[in-house]
CSV table of C-alpha atoms in Angstrom, one decimal:
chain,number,residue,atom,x,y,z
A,1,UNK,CA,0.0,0.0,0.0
A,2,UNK,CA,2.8,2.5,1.0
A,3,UNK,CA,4.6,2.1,-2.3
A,4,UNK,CA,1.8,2.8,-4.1
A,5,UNK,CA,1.1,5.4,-2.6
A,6,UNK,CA,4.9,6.6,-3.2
A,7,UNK,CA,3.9,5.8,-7.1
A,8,UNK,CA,0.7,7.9,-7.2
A,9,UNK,CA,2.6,10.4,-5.7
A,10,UNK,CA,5.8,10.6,-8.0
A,11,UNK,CA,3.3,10.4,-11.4
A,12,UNK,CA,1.2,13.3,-9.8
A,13,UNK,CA,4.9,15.7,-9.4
A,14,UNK,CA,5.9,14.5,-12.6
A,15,UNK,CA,2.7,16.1,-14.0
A,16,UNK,CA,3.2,18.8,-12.3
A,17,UNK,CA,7.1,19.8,-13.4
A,18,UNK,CA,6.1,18.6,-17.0
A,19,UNK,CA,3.4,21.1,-17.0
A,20,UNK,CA,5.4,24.0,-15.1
A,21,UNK,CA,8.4,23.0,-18.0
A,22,UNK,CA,5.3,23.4,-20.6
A,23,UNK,CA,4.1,27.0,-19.1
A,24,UNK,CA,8.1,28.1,-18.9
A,25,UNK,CA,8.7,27.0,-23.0
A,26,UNK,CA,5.6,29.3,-23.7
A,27,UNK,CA,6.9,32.5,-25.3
A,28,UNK,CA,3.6,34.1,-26.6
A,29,UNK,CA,-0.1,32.9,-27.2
A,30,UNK,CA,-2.6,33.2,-30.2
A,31,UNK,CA,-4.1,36.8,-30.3
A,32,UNK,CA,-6.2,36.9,-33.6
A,33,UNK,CA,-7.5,34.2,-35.7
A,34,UNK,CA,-9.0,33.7,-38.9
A,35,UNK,CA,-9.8,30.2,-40.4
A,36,UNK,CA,-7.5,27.4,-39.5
A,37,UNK,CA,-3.9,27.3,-38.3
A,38,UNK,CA,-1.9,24.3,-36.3
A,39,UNK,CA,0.8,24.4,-34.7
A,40,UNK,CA,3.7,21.9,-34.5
A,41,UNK,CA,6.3,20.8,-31.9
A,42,UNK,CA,8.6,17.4,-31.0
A,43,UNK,CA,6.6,15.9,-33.7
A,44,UNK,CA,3.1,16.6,-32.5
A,45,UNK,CA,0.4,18.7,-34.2
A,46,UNK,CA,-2.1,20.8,-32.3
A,47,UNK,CA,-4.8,23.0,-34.1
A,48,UNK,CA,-4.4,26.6,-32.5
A,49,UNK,CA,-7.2,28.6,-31.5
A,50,UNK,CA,-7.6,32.1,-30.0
A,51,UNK,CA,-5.6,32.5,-27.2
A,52,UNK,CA,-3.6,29.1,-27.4
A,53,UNK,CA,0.2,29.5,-26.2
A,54,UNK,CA,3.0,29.6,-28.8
A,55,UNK,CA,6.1,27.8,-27.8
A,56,UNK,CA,9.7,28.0,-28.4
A,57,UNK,CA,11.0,25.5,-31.7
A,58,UNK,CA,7.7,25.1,-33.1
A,59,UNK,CA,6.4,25.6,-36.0
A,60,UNK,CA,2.9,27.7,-36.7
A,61,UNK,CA,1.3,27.0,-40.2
A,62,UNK,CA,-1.9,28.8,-41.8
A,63,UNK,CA,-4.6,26.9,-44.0
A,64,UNK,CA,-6.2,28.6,-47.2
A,65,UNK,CA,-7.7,32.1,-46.8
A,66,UNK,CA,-6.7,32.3,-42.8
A,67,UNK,CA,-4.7,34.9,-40.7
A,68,UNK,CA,-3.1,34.6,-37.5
A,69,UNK,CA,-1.7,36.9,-35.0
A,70,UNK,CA,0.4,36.1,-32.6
A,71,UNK,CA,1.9,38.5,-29.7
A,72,UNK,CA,4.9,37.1,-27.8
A,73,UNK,CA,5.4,37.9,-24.0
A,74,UNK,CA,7.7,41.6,-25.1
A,75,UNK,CA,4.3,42.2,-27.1
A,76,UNK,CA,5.9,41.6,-30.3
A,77,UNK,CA,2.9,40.9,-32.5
A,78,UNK,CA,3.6,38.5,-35.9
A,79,UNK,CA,0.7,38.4,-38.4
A,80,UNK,CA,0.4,35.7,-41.2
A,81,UNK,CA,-1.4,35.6,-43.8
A,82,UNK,CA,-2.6,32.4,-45.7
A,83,UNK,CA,-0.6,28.9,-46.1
A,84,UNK,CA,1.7,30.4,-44.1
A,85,UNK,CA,4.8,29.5,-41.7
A,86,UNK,CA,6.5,30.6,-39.0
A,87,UNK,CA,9.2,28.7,-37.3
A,88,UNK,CA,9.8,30.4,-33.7
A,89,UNK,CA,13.8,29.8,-33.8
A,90,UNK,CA,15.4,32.3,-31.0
A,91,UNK,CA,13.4,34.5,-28.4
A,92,UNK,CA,15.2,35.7,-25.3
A,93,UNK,CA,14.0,38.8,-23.3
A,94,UNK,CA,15.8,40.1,-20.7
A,95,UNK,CA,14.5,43.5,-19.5
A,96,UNK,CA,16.7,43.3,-16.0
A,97,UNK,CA,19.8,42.7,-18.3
A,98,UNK,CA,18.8,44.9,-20.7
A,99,UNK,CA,19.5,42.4,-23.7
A,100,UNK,CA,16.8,40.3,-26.0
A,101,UNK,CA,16.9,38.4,-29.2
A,102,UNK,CA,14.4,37.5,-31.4
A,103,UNK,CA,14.9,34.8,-34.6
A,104,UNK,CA,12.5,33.2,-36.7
A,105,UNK,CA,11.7,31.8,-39.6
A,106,UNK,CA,8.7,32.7,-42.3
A,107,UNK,CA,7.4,31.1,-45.5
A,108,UNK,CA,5.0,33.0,-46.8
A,109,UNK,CA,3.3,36.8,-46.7
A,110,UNK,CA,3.9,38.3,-43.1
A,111,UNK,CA,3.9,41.5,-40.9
A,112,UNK,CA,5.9,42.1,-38.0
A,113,UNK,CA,5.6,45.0,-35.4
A,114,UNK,CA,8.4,45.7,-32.5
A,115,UNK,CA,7.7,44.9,-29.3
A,116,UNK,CA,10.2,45.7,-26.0
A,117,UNK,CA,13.2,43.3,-27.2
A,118,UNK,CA,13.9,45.9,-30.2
A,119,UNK,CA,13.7,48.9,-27.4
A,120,UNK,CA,16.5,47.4,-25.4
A,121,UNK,CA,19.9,48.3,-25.2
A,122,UNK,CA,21.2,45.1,-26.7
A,123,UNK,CA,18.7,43.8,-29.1
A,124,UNK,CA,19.0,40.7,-32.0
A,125,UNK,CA,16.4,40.7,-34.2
A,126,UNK,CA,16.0,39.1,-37.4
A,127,UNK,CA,13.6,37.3,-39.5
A,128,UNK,CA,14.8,35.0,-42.1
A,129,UNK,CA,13.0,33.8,-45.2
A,130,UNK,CA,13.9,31.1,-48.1
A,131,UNK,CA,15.7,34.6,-50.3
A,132,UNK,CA,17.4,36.4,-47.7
A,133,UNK,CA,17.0,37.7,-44.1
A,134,UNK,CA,15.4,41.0,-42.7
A,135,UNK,CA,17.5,42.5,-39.7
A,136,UNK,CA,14.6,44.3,-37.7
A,137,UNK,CA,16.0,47.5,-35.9
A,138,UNK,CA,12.6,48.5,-34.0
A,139,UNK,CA,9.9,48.9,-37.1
A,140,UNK,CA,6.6,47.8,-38.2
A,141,UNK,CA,7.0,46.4,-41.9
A,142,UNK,CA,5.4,43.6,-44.2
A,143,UNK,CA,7.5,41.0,-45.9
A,144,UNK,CA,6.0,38.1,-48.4
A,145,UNK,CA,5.8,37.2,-52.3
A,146,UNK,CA,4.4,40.0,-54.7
A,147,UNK,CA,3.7,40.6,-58.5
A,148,UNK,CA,5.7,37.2,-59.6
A,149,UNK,CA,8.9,38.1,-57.2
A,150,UNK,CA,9.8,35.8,-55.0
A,151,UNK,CA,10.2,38.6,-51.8
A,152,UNK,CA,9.1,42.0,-51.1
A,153,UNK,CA,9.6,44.0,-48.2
A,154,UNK,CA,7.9,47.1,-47.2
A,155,UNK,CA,8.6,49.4,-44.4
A,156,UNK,CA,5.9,51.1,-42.3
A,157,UNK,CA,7.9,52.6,-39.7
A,158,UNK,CA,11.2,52.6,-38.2
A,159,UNK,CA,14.2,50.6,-40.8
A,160,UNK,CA,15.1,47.5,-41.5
A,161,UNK,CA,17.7,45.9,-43.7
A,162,UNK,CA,17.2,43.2,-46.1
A,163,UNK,CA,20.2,41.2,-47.4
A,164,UNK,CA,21.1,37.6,-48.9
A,165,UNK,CA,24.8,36.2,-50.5
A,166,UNK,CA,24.6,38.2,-53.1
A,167,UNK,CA,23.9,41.9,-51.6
A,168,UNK,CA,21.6,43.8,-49.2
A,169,UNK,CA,19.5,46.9,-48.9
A,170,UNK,CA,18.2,49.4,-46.5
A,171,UNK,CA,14.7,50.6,-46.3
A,172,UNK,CA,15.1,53.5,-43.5
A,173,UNK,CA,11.9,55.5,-44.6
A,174,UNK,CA,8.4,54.8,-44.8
A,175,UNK,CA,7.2,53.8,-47.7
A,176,UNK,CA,10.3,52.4,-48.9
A,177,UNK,CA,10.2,48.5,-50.7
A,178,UNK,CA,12.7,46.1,-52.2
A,179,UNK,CA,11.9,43.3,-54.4
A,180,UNK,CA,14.4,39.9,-54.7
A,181,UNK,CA,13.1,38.4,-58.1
A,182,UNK,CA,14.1,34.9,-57.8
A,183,UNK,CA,16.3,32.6,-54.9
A,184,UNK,CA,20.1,33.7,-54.9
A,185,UNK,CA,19.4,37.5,-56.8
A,186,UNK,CA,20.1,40.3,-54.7
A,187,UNK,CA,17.6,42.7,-53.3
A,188,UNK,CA,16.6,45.1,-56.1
A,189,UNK,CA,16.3,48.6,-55.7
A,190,UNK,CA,15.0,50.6,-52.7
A,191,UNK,CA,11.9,53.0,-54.3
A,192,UNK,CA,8.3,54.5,-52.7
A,193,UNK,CA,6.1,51.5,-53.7
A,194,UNK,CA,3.0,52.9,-54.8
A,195,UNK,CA,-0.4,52.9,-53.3
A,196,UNK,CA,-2.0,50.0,-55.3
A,197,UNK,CA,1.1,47.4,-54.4
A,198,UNK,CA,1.1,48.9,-50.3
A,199,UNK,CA,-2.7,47.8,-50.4
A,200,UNK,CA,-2.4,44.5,-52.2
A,201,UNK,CA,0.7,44.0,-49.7
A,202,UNK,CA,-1.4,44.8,-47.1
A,203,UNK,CA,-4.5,42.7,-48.2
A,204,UNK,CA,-2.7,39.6,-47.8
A,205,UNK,CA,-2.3,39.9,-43.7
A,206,UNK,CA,-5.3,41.5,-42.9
A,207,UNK,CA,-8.3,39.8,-41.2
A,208,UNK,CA,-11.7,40.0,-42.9
C-alpha cells in the first residue's frame, strides 16, 4: 500500500514539473485568428485557436484564406497571412539585463511589429525567409511574395535591412520596398512603392 502510494505520488509531481516546463517553454499565445492554423512541436500537431500558447522550436502553419496573429510575452505581435509558416527559432527577453533576441523563420506573406526586445539596449532581431534575411531595428514592416517576385519588403515605420549572399539593402523611410526576383538575386532597388502594391501588400495579412 505505502509504495503505491509513493507511485501515485511521483506520477502526480511528474505532471506537475512537465506542465510547469510546458508553461516556462511558452513565449507568446494566439491573439487573432482567422480560419485554421496548427501548430507543431517534438513531432506533435495541435490545431491553434484564440488565445492558445506559442512555444519556443515550433512551428505555426496557416490553412487557405486564414490569418493569425500572434503576440509574444515583449508584445511583439507576428501576423500571417494564408498557407503560411513561422518557425519560432530564438526568443530571449531580458528586461533586468537589458538584452533580447528574437529569430525566426517565415514562409509566406507576413507582418511584424516591435515589441520591448527591439527597445532594449542590446537587441538581435532578425527574420529570415527562403531569399534572404530581414534584420529588424525597432519597425513595423510587411514582408512576403508579390507581383511574380519571390520577396518583397515594405517598411511602415522605423528601418530594416534586407540582405542575402549576393547583396543587401536598407529601407530606413516609410514607404520604402525592395523586391528579390528569384532565390540567390540580390535585393533590387529601394523606391516608394506605390499605393496599389502597399494595399495589395497589405491585403494579404489582414483579417476580414
Amino acid at each position: 500500500m505505502l509504495h503505491r502510494l509513493i507511485v501515485i505520488a511521483v506520477t502526480l509531481l511528474s505532471g506537475f514539473a512537465g506542465g510547469q516546463a510546458a508553461a516556462q517553454d511558452a513565449i507568446g499565445a494566439v491573439s487573432r485568428i482567422q480560419g485554421e492554423a496548427s501548430g507543431t512541436r517534438g513531432g506533435a500537431t495541435r490545431a491553434l485557436g484564440l488565445n492558445a500558447s506559442v512555444f519556443l522550436n515550433e512551428v505555426v502553419s496557416t490553412g487557405e484564406a486564414a490569418r493569425l496573429e500572434v503576440t509574444l510575452t515583449d508584445n511583439t505581435r507576428l501576423t500571417l497571412g494564408e498557407k503560411a509558416e513561422l518557425t519560432l527559432d530564438t526568443y530571449v527577453f531580458n528586461p533586468a539585463a537589458g538584452s533580447g533576441t528574437i529569430k525566426f523563420g517565415v514562409v509566406g506573406a507576413f507582418r511584424f511589429l516591435s515589441g520591448q526586445v527591439s527597445k532594449l539596449a542590446s537587441s538581435d532581431v532578425s527574420v529570415t525567409t527562403p531569399v534572404a534575411t530581414v534584420g529588424i531595428r525597432g519597425t513595423e514592416f510587411w514582408g512576403g511574395p508579390i507581383d511574380n517576385q519571390a520577396l518583397g519588403v515594405f517598411l511602415i515605420e522605423g528601418a530594416v535591412s534586407v540582405s542575402n549572399a549576393a547583396g543587401g539593402q536598407i529601407l530606413s523611410q516609410p514607404g520604402q520596398g525592395t523586391n528579390i526576383a528569384t532565390l540567390g538575386a540580390a535585393p533590387g532597388p529601394v523606391t516608394l512603392w506605390p499605393p496599389d502594391k502597399v494595399n495589395r501588400a497589405i491585403a494579404t495579412v489582414t483579417f476580414q
